[in-house]
Each structure stands twice: as C-alpha cells, then as structure tokens.
C-alpha cells in the first residue's frame, strides 16, 4: 500500500533525493567508491558541499554579508552556540513553546535572559504580538515555526536589536528576508534533508563582539574560516541536503513551494473546520503551514484517541499521533509531502466522520 508520511521529523524527503543518495552510497559519480568511504578533502566531496552552499544561497537569496555553515550537533547545539557567540550581558527570548524554552534555558548559562513575550498562558496556541523589545538586548531570539504546537510567524518581524531565529521546521517553506536576521539556524531534518547536519546562516560582521573565550569548535568564526571543514563534516547528510535543494530548485524554488504549501494547508484546515469530528486548537491567524495539530471536537470527545489513528493507518497514513503536550493528532505537511497525501488525509477524515 502507498504510504502517506506525516511524520514531524525526521520526515518525508523528495523521492529523487533518496534515490540519488542511495546510488551515491554505492558509487559516487561512477568513481568506483562510495560517498561514505572517501576523504572529505577530495574534489568529489568538495563539489558536493560547495553546491549545497550555493544552492541554499540562491534559493533563499542569502546576501554576501551572511555566511552559510554546515555543522553537527543539531539545532539543540545552536541553543548554546548562539549565546556563546552573541551574548555579552543580556538577551531576549520569545517563548512560543518547547523548543523556544529549551533555547532560552541554555542562554541563562551566559547572562541575563529577558522573556520578552510568551504564549504559555494559552498552551502556546498563538504567536505573541504587541510587545516592546527592549533596545539594550544583545539579540532577540524567536522560533519561527513551533513544530509541536503548530504556530508560525508568517512574516519576518521588525526588530530593533539583532534578530536570531530557529527555523528548523519552516526553512525554505516561504521566502525569507535574510538581511533582517543576524543568524538563522536549524536542524536539516524537517525541510532540508536527513538528521545529522545543522544549517547556520550568520551575518559575519556581528561576530567577535563578546569578551568571553569561545572553544574552537563552538566559535562560528572557525567554521567560516574553514568553510565548514575545520573537522570532518557530516558528509552523507550534506549530500542529501544538496539533492533536496536541487529538487526544490527544479520545481521552481521557494516561491513555487510556498504556493503549494499554502494550498495544502488551506485544504487541510478547511476540512478540520468543516468536519464535525475534529477541531483546531490553534489561533486561526497563527496556524502553521508545516505542522497541523488537530483534536477531537466536543461532539467526539469520548471517541478513543486510537480510533482515528488506527483508521488512518489502515489507509496507509503514518506519523499522525499528536505530541503529548497537545494531544490528538498532528499532520506534518512539509515541503516534500505531496498534495495528494493531504487529499488522502482529507478523504480519510471524511470517511471517519461518516463511520461514527
Ligand atoms: C526539531 C526541532 C529542534 C531540534 O532539532 P535537533 O536537530 O534535534 O536538535 C529545534 N527547534 C525546532 C523548531 C525543531 O522543530
């Protein structure tokens, strides 16, 4: 049976990226060696990382002021690398849920943290607005898409201090004005590739302003200087990133995928609204185009949570279980998830409603 993969991460990737990666593991470019048994200092690998960088630069319109890095450690490592490199005294964080809070917790090790705004009062079902950002902050940190709670910033905010964003789960889903950010980071394993590599886009002239000593591997300048090759980079994930970026470019880039993402999300949210069995816990204007949590409606609140999951599983849908902090269900509908999968889910929700 065809599977529809709604996993939150790691998650669906373009089929061509997976096939090309499988072929390169067996034999890279016909050189008679595997991608994973050659030195990262060979031309064959250097062209892979260089192309991944130039494709990301092109697809996101990254200005020359910003450098692109490929690091290990996941987005979670950036939670400490960011304050290590940017916080002299005081930083601001917007608390929009689990990941935002984890980032904030690490920053407290380096100085004073101001929680500029929070959506915790309503279980993170909205994006805070109307707050004032103190101008004496070293930076403001936001999480542009909240993978667990299904809220998302739909525009690049104006900010009087350097803006730093965790874009793990919505990078490349919409055009971003990179020039508005001092740094953007994320784990690749939602929209960009497999787990194991982290992308960082950093404005170079903002580095070197803190007085503390920074361990070599945690200093962004090390990786800028050595083109992400100070040590052995995660070669396999970087290859798959390149293939994913090639796919994105081939279908028309970020503006084209944004249209498809909007179409997928509109269709799914419309069904959640229409279906008497389901409801969205999220404030309408802040609903994520990437992660769509939904719960049983008042009318269906006594139906077993597993009933819909089992029903969907029988129809080939996987990864729909909601996060325990939200409950219910969550459909992650990242870039690589085709419209047909969303249509299949909608048909399944309609069938489920009739079956009760
Ligand atoms: C998945 C995720 C993370 C964690 O990424 P790791 O690479 O596992 O550390 C952080 N932030 C957001 C928004 C995420 O979705």
CSV table of C-alpha atoms and ligand atoms in Angstrom, one decimal:
chain,number,residue,atom,x,y,z
A,1,UNK,CA,0.0,0.0,0.0
A,2,UNK,CA,1.2,3.5,-0.7
A,3,UNK,CA,2.3,5.2,2.5
A,4,UNK,CA,1.4,8.8,3.3
A,5,UNK,CA,4.2,10.1,5.7
A,6,UNK,CA,3.0,12.8,8.1
A,7,UNK,CA,6.0,12.4,10.5
A,8,UNK,CA,7.1,15.6,12.3
A,9,UNK,CA,10.9,14.9,11.9
A,10,UNK,CA,12.8,13.1,10.6
A,11,UNK,CA,10.2,13.1,7.9
A,12,UNK,CA,9.4,12.8,4.3
A,13,UNK,CA,12.1,13.8,1.7
A,14,UNK,CA,11.8,14.1,-2.0
A,15,UNK,CA,12.0,10.6,-3.6
A,16,UNK,CA,14.7,11.7,-6.1
A,17,UNK,CA,16.9,12.8,-3.2
A,18,UNK,CA,16.6,9.4,-1.5
A,19,UNK,CA,17.3,7.5,-4.8
A,20,UNK,CA,20.3,9.7,-5.7
A,21,UNK,CA,21.7,9.3,-2.1
A,22,UNK,CA,21.2,5.5,-2.3
A,23,UNK,CA,23.1,5.4,-5.6
A,24,UNK,CA,25.9,7.6,-4.3
A,25,UNK,CA,26.4,5.4,-1.3
A,26,UNK,CA,27.1,2.5,-3.7
A,27,UNK,CA,29.2,4.5,-6.2
A,28,UNK,CA,29.7,8.3,-6.2
A,29,UNK,CA,29.7,9.8,-9.7
A,30,UNK,CA,31.0,6.5,-11.2
A,31,UNK,CA,34.4,6.8,-9.4
A,32,UNK,CA,34.1,3.2,-8.1
A,33,UNK,CA,34.0,4.4,-4.5
A,34,UNK,CA,31.2,5.1,-2.1
A,35,UNK,CA,30.3,8.6,-1.0
A,36,UNK,CA,30.9,7.5,2.6
A,37,UNK,CA,34.4,6.0,2.1
A,38,UNK,CA,36.2,8.9,0.5
A,39,UNK,CA,38.0,11.8,2.2
A,40,UNK,CA,36.0,14.9,2.7
A,41,UNK,CA,39.0,16.8,1.2
A,42,UNK,CA,38.6,15.2,-2.2
A,43,UNK,CA,37.2,17.2,-5.2
A,44,UNK,CA,34.3,14.8,-5.4
A,45,UNK,CA,33.1,15.7,-1.9
A,46,UNK,CA,34.1,19.4,-2.0
A,47,UNK,CA,31.9,19.9,-5.1
A,48,UNK,CA,29.0,18.4,-3.0
A,49,UNK,CA,29.3,20.8,-0.1
A,50,UNK,CA,30.1,23.8,-2.4
A,51,UNK,CA,27.0,23.1,-4.4
A,52,UNK,CA,24.8,22.6,-1.3
A,53,UNK,CA,26.0,26.0,-0.1
A,54,UNK,CA,25.5,27.8,-3.4
A,55,UNK,CA,22.0,26.3,-3.9
A,56,UNK,CA,20.9,27.4,-0.4
A,57,UNK,CA,22.4,30.9,-1.1
A,58,UNK,CA,20.4,31.1,-4.3
A,59,UNK,CA,17.1,29.6,-3.1
A,60,UNK,CA,17.0,31.8,0.0
A,61,UNK,CA,18.6,34.9,-1.6
A,62,UNK,CA,21.3,35.0,1.1
A,63,UNK,CA,23.2,38.3,0.8
A,64,UNK,CA,27.0,38.4,0.7
A,65,UNK,CA,27.0,39.8,4.3
A,66,UNK,CA,25.9,36.3,5.5
A,67,UNK,CA,27.9,33.1,5.5
A,68,UNK,CA,26.3,29.6,5.3
A,69,UNK,CA,27.7,26.9,7.6
A,70,UNK,CA,27.1,23.1,7.8
A,71,UNK,CA,27.7,21.9,11.4
A,72,UNK,CA,27.0,18.9,13.6
A,73,UNK,CA,25.1,18.9,16.9
A,74,UNK,CA,21.6,19.6,15.7
A,75,UNK,CA,19.5,22.7,16.3
A,76,UNK,CA,19.9,21.9,20.0
A,77,UNK,CA,23.7,22.7,19.9
A,78,UNK,CA,22.8,26.1,18.5
A,79,UNK,CA,20.8,26.8,21.7
A,80,UNK,CA,24.2,27.2,23.4
A,81,UNK,CA,26.3,28.3,20.5
A,82,UNK,CA,24.1,31.4,19.9
A,83,UNK,CA,24.6,32.9,23.4
A,84,UNK,CA,28.2,31.8,23.5
A,85,UNK,CA,28.9,33.9,20.4
A,86,UNK,CA,26.4,36.7,20.7
A,87,UNK,CA,25.5,37.4,24.4
A,88,UNK,CA,27.6,39.8,26.3
A,89,UNK,CA,25.2,40.7,29.1
A,90,UNK,CA,21.5,40.3,28.2
A,91,UNK,CA,19.4,38.6,25.6
A,92,UNK,CA,15.7,38.5,24.8
A,93,UNK,CA,13.6,35.4,24.0
A,94,UNK,CA,10.1,35.0,22.8
A,95,UNK,CA,8.6,31.9,24.4
A,96,UNK,CA,6.4,30.1,21.9
A,97,UNK,CA,6.7,26.6,23.2
A,98,UNK,CA,9.0,23.7,23.9
A,99,UNK,CA,11.9,24.5,21.5
A,100,UNK,CA,11.9,28.2,22.3
A,101,UNK,CA,12.0,27.4,26.0
A,102,UNK,CA,14.9,25.0,25.5
A,103,UNK,CA,16.8,27.7,23.7
A,104,UNK,CA,16.1,30.2,26.5
A,105,UNK,CA,17.3,27.7,29.2
A,106,UNK,CA,20.7,27.4,27.6
A,107,UNK,CA,21.1,31.2,27.3
A,108,UNK,CA,20.7,31.6,31.0
A,109,UNK,CA,24.1,30.0,31.4
A,110,UNK,CA,25.7,33.0,29.8
A,111,UNK,CA,23.9,36.0,31.2
A,112,UNK,CA,20.6,37.7,31.8
A,113,UNK,CA,17.6,36.4,29.8
A,114,UNK,CA,14.5,38.6,29.3
A,115,UNK,CA,11.4,36.7,28.3
A,116,UNK,CA,10.1,39.5,26.0
A,117,UNK,CA,6.7,37.7,25.4
A,118,UNK,CA,5.2,34.3,25.9
A,119,UNK,CA,2.2,32.3,24.7
A,120,UNK,CA,2.3,29.9,27.6
A,121,UNK,CA,-0.9,31.3,29.2
A,122,UNK,CA,-2.9,29.6,26.4
A,123,UNK,CA,-0.8,26.4,25.9
A,124,UNK,CA,1.2,28.1,23.1
A,125,UNK,CA,-1.7,28.3,20.7
A,126,UNK,CA,-0.8,31.7,19.3
A,127,UNK,CA,2.2,33.9,18.4
A,128,UNK,CA,2.6,36.8,20.8
A,129,UNK,CA,2.1,40.3,19.3
A,130,UNK,CA,2.1,43.9,20.5
A,131,UNK,CA,5.1,43.6,22.8
A,132,UNK,CA,8.0,46.0,23.1
A,133,UNK,CA,11.5,44.8,22.5
A,134,UNK,CA,14.0,46.4,25.0
A,135,UNK,CA,16.7,48.2,22.9
A,136,UNK,CA,19.5,47.1,25.3
A,137,UNK,CA,19.4,43.5,24.3
A,138,UNK,CA,22.4,41.8,22.6
A,139,UNK,CA,19.8,40.0,20.5
A,140,UNK,CA,16.2,38.7,20.3
A,141,UNK,CA,15.6,35.0,19.7
A,142,UNK,CA,12.5,33.7,18.1
A,143,UNK,CA,11.3,30.2,16.9
A,144,UNK,CA,9.6,30.9,13.5
A,145,UNK,CA,7.7,27.6,13.4
A,146,UNK,CA,6.6,25.8,16.5
A,147,UNK,CA,6.7,22.2,15.4
A,148,UNK,CA,4.9,20.8,18.5
A,149,UNK,CA,2.1,23.4,18.9
A,150,UNK,CA,1.6,24.3,15.2
A,151,UNK,CA,2.0,28.0,15.3
A,152,UNK,CA,4.1,30.0,12.9
A,153,UNK,CA,5.3,33.6,12.1
A,154,UNK,CA,4.1,34.2,8.6
A,155,UNK,CA,6.3,37.3,8.1
A,156,UNK,CA,9.8,38.5,9.1
A,157,UNK,CA,9.3,40.7,12.1
A,158,UNK,CA,10.9,44.1,12.6
A,159,UNK,CA,13.3,44.1,15.5
A,160,UNK,CA,15.4,47.0,16.9
A,161,UNK,CA,18.2,44.6,18.1
A,162,UNK,CA,19.9,41.7,16.2
A,163,UNK,CA,17.3,39.1,15.4
A,164,UNK,CA,18.2,35.4,15.7
A,165,UNK,CA,15.8,32.6,14.6
A,166,UNK,CA,15.4,28.9,14.9
A,167,UNK,CA,13.9,28.0,11.5
A,168,UNK,CA,14.3,24.2,11.9
A,169,UNK,CA,10.8,23.4,10.8
A,170,UNK,CA,9.9,26.0,8.3
A,171,UNK,CA,13.2,26.9,6.5
A,172,UNK,CA,12.6,27.1,2.7
A,173,UNK,CA,8.8,26.9,3.1
A,174,UNK,CA,8.4,30.6,2.3
A,175,UNK,CA,10.7,33.4,1.1
A,176,UNK,CA,12.6,35.0,4.0
A,177,UNK,CA,14.4,38.4,4.1
A,178,UNK,CA,17.7,37.0,5.3
A,179,UNK,CA,19.1,40.6,5.7
A,180,UNK,CA,16.7,41.1,8.7
A,181,UNK,CA,18.5,38.4,10.7
A,182,UNK,CA,21.8,38.3,12.4
A,183,UNK,CA,21.6,34.5,12.4
A,184,UNK,CA,19.2,31.8,11.2
A,185,UNK,CA,19.7,28.1,12.2
A,186,UNK,CA,18.0,24.8,12.2
A,187,UNK,CA,18.4,21.0,12.1
A,188,UNK,CA,18.2,19.9,8.5
A,189,UNK,CA,15.8,17.0,9.3
A,190,UNK,CA,12.5,18.7,8.6
A,191,UNK,CA,12.6,20.6,5.3
A,192,UNK,CA,16.1,20.3,4.1
A,193,UNK,CA,17.5,16.8,4.5
A,194,UNK,CA,18.2,14.0,6.9
A,195,UNK,CA,19.2,14.2,10.6
A,196,UNK,CA,22.9,14.8,11.2
A,197,UNK,CA,23.6,18.2,9.8
A,198,UNK,CA,22.7,21.7,11.0
A,199,UNK,CA,22.5,24.8,8.8
A,200,UNK,CA,23.6,28.2,10.1
A,201,UNK,CA,23.3,31.4,8.1
A,202,UNK,CA,25.2,34.1,10.0
A,203,UNK,CA,25.9,37.8,9.4
A,204,UNK,CA,29.7,37.8,9.6
A,205,UNK,CA,30.2,41.3,10.9
A,206,UNK,CA,28.2,40.6,14.0
A,207,UNK,CA,30.7,38.0,15.3
A,208,UNK,CA,33.7,38.7,17.6
A,209,UNK,CA,31.8,41.1,19.8
A,210,UNK,CA,31.7,39.2,23.1
A,211,UNK,CA,34.6,39.3,25.6
A,212,UNK,CA,34.5,35.6,26.7
A,213,UNK,CA,36.7,32.9,25.3
A,214,UNK,CA,34.9,30.6,22.9
A,215,UNK,CA,36.1,27.0,22.4
A,216,UNK,CA,37.3,26.5,18.9
A,217,UNK,CA,34.5,24.2,17.7
A,218,UNK,CA,31.8,26.4,19.2
A,219,UNK,CA,33.1,29.6,17.6
A,220,UNK,CA,31.3,30.4,14.3
A,221,UNK,CA,34.4,32.1,13.0
A,222,UNK,CA,36.3,28.8,13.0
A,223,UNK,CA,33.7,27.3,10.6
A,224,UNK,CA,33.5,30.4,8.4
A,225,UNK,CA,37.3,30.4,8.1
A,226,UNK,CA,37.5,26.7,7.1
A,227,UNK,CA,34.3,26.5,5.0
A,228,UNK,CA,32.7,24.1,7.4
A,229,UNK,CA,35.7,21.8,7.0
A,230,UNK,CA,37.6,22.6,10.3
A,231,UNK,CA,36.8,19.0,11.2
A,232,UNK,CA,35.1,16.2,9.2
A,233,UNK,CA,31.7,17.5,8.2
A,234,UNK,CA,28.6,15.1,8.1
A,235,UNK,CA,29.3,14.1,4.6
A,236,UNK,CA,26.2,11.9,4.0
A,237,UNK,CA,23.6,14.3,5.3
A,238,UNK,CA,25.2,17.1,3.3
A,239,UNK,CA,24.9,15.1,0.2
A,240,UNK,CA,21.2,14.5,0.8
A,241,UNK,CA,20.7,18.2,1.5
A,242,UNK,CA,22.2,19.0,-1.8
A,243,UNK,CA,19.9,16.6,-3.6
A,244,UNK,CA,16.9,18.1,-1.7
A,245,UNK,CA,17.9,21.6,-2.7
A,246,UNK,CA,18.3,20.5,-6.3
A,247,UNK,CA,14.8,19.1,-6.2
A,248,UNK,CA,13.4,22.4,-4.7
A,249,UNK,CA,15.1,24.4,-7.4
A,250,UNK,CA,13.8,22.1,-10.2
A,251,UNK,CA,10.2,22.7,-9.1
A,252,UNK,CA,10.6,26.5,-9.1
A,253,UNK,CA,12.2,27.3,-5.8
A,254,UNK,CA,10.8,28.8,-2.6
A,255,UNK,CA,8.0,30.9,-4.2
A,256,UNK,CA,6.7,27.9,-6.0
A,257,UNK,CA,6.8,25.6,-2.9
A,258,UNK,CA,5.2,28.4,-0.9
A,259,UNK,CA,2.1,28.3,-3.2
A,260,UNK,CA,1.8,24.5,-2.9
A,261,UNK,CA,2.3,24.7,0.9
A,262,UNK,CA,-0.5,27.3,1.1
A,263,UNK,CA,-2.7,25.1,-1.0
A,264,UNK,CA,-2.1,22.0,1.2
A,265,UNK,CA,-2.6,23.9,4.5
A,266,UNK,CA,-5.7,25.7,3.3
A,267,UNK,CA,-7.3,22.4,2.2
A,268,UNK,CA,-6.5,20.6,5.5
A,269,UNK,CA,-7.5,23.5,7.8
A,270,UNK,CA,-10.8,23.8,5.8
A,271,UNK,CA,-11.5,20.2,6.4
A,272,UNK,CA,-10.7,20.4,10.1
A,273,UNK,CA,-13.2,23.3,10.3
A,274,UNK,CA,-15.9,21.5,8.3
A,275,UNK,CA,-15.6,18.1,9.9
A,276,UNK,CA,-17.9,17.7,12.9
A,277,UNK,CA,-15.4,15.3,14.5
A,278,UNK,CA,-12.3,17.5,14.6
A,279,UNK,CA,-11.2,20.9,15.7
A,280,UNK,CA,-8.0,23.0,15.6
A,281,UNK,CA,-6.6,24.2,18.9
A,282,UNK,CA,-4.6,27.0,17.2
A,283,UNK,CA,-5.4,30.7,16.8
A,284,UNK,CA,-6.5,31.0,13.1
A,285,UNK,CA,-4.1,33.7,12.0
A,286,UNK,CA,-1.1,31.9,13.5
A,287,UNK,CA,-1.7,28.5,12.1
A,288,UNK,CA,1.4,26.7,10.8
A,289,UNK,CA,1.7,25.7,7.2
A,290,UNK,CA,4.1,22.9,8.2
A,291,UNK,CA,2.6,21.2,11.3
A,292,UNK,CA,-1.1,21.0,11.7
A,293,UNK,CA,-2.3,19.7,15.1
A,294,UNK,CA,-6.0,18.8,15.5
A,295,UNK,CA,-8.1,17.2,18.2
A,296,UNK,CA,-11.5,15.6,18.5
A,297,UNK,CA,-14.3,18.2,18.6
A,298,UNK,CA,-16.6,18.5,21.6
A,299,UNK,CA,-19.1,16.1,19.9
A,300,UNK,CA,-16.5,13.4,19.5
A,301,UNK,CA,-14.5,13.9,22.7
A,302,UNK,CA,-15.4,10.4,24.0
A,303,UNK,CA,-14.1,8.6,20.9
A,304,UNK,CA,-11.0,6.6,21.7
A,305,UNK,CA,-7.8,8.6,20.6
A,306,UNK,CA,-6.5,5.5,18.9
A,307,UNK,CA,-9.7,5.1,16.8
A,308,UNK,CA,-8.8,7.7,14.2
A,309,UNK,CA,-5.1,6.7,14.3
A,310,UNK,CA,-6.0,3.1,13.6
A,311,UNK,CA,-8.5,4.1,10.9
A,312,UNK,CA,-5.9,6.3,9.2
A,313,UNK,CA,-3.2,3.6,9.5
A,314,UNK,CA,-5.4,1.1,7.7
A,315,UNK,CA,-5.4,3.6,4.8
A,316,UNK,CA,-1.6,4.0,4.7
A,317,UNK,CA,-1.2,7.2,6.8
A,318,UNK,CA,1.6,7.2,9.3
A,319,UNK,CA,3.1,9.7,11.8
A,320,UNK,CA,-0.3,11.3,12.7
A,321,UNK,CA,-0.1,10.9,16.5
A,322,UNK,CA,-0.2,14.2,18.2
A,323,UNK,CA,2.5,15.4,20.6
A,324,UNK,CA,1.6,14.6,24.2
A,325,UNK,CA,1.5,18.3,25.2
A,326,UNK,CA,-1.3,19.0,22.6
A,327,UNK,CA,-2.9,15.6,22.4
A,328,UNK,CA,-5.0,14.4,19.4
A,329,UNK,CA,-3.3,14.4,16.1
A,330,UNK,CA,-0.7,16.2,14.1
A,331,UNK,CA,-0.2,16.2,10.4
A,332,UNK,CA,3.2,17.5,9.4
A,333,UNK,CA,2.9,18.6,5.8
A,334,UNK,CA,6.5,19.7,5.0
A,335,UNK,CA,7.7,20.8,1.5
A,336,UNK,CA,8.3,17.2,0.3
A,337,UNK,CA,4.8,16.0,1.2
A,338,UNK,CA,2.7,15.9,-2.0
A,339,UNK,CA,-0.7,17.5,-2.3
A,340,UNK,CA,-2.1,14.0,-2.9
A,341,UNK,CA,-1.2,12.9,0.6
A,342,UNK,CA,-3.1,15.9,2.1
A,343,UNK,CA,-6.1,15.0,-0.2
A,344,UNK,CA,-5.8,11.3,1.0
A,345,UNK,CA,-5.9,12.5,4.6
A,346,UNK,CA,-8.9,14.7,4.0
A,347,UNK,CA,-10.8,11.8,2.4
A,348,UNK,CA,-9.8,9.7,5.4
A,349,UNK,CA,-11.2,12.3,7.8
A,350,UNK,CA,-14.4,12.4,5.9
A,351,UNK,CA,-14.8,8.7,5.8
A,352,UNK,CA,-14.1,8.6,9.6
A,353,UNK,CA,-16.8,11.1,10.3
A,354,UNK,CA,-19.3,9.0,8.3
A,355,UNK,CA,-18.2,5.8,10.1
A,356,UNK,CA,-19.2,7.1,13.6
B,1,LIG,C1,13.2,19.6,15.7
B,1,LIG,C2,13.4,20.9,16.2
B,1,LIG,C3,14.6,21.2,17.0
B,1,LIG,C4,15.5,20.2,17.5
B,1,LIG,O1,16.4,19.9,16.5
B,1,LIG,P1,17.7,18.9,16.8
B,1,LIG,O2,18.4,18.9,15.5
B,1,LIG,O3,17.1,17.5,17.1
B,1,LIG,O4,18.4,19.4,17.9
B,1,LIG,C5,14.7,22.5,17.4
B,1,LIG,N1,13.8,23.5,17.1
B,1,LIG,C6,12.8,23.2,16.3
B,1,LIG,C7,11.8,24.4,16.0
B,1,LIG,C8,12.5,21.9,15.9
B,1,LIG,O5,11.4,21.7,15.1
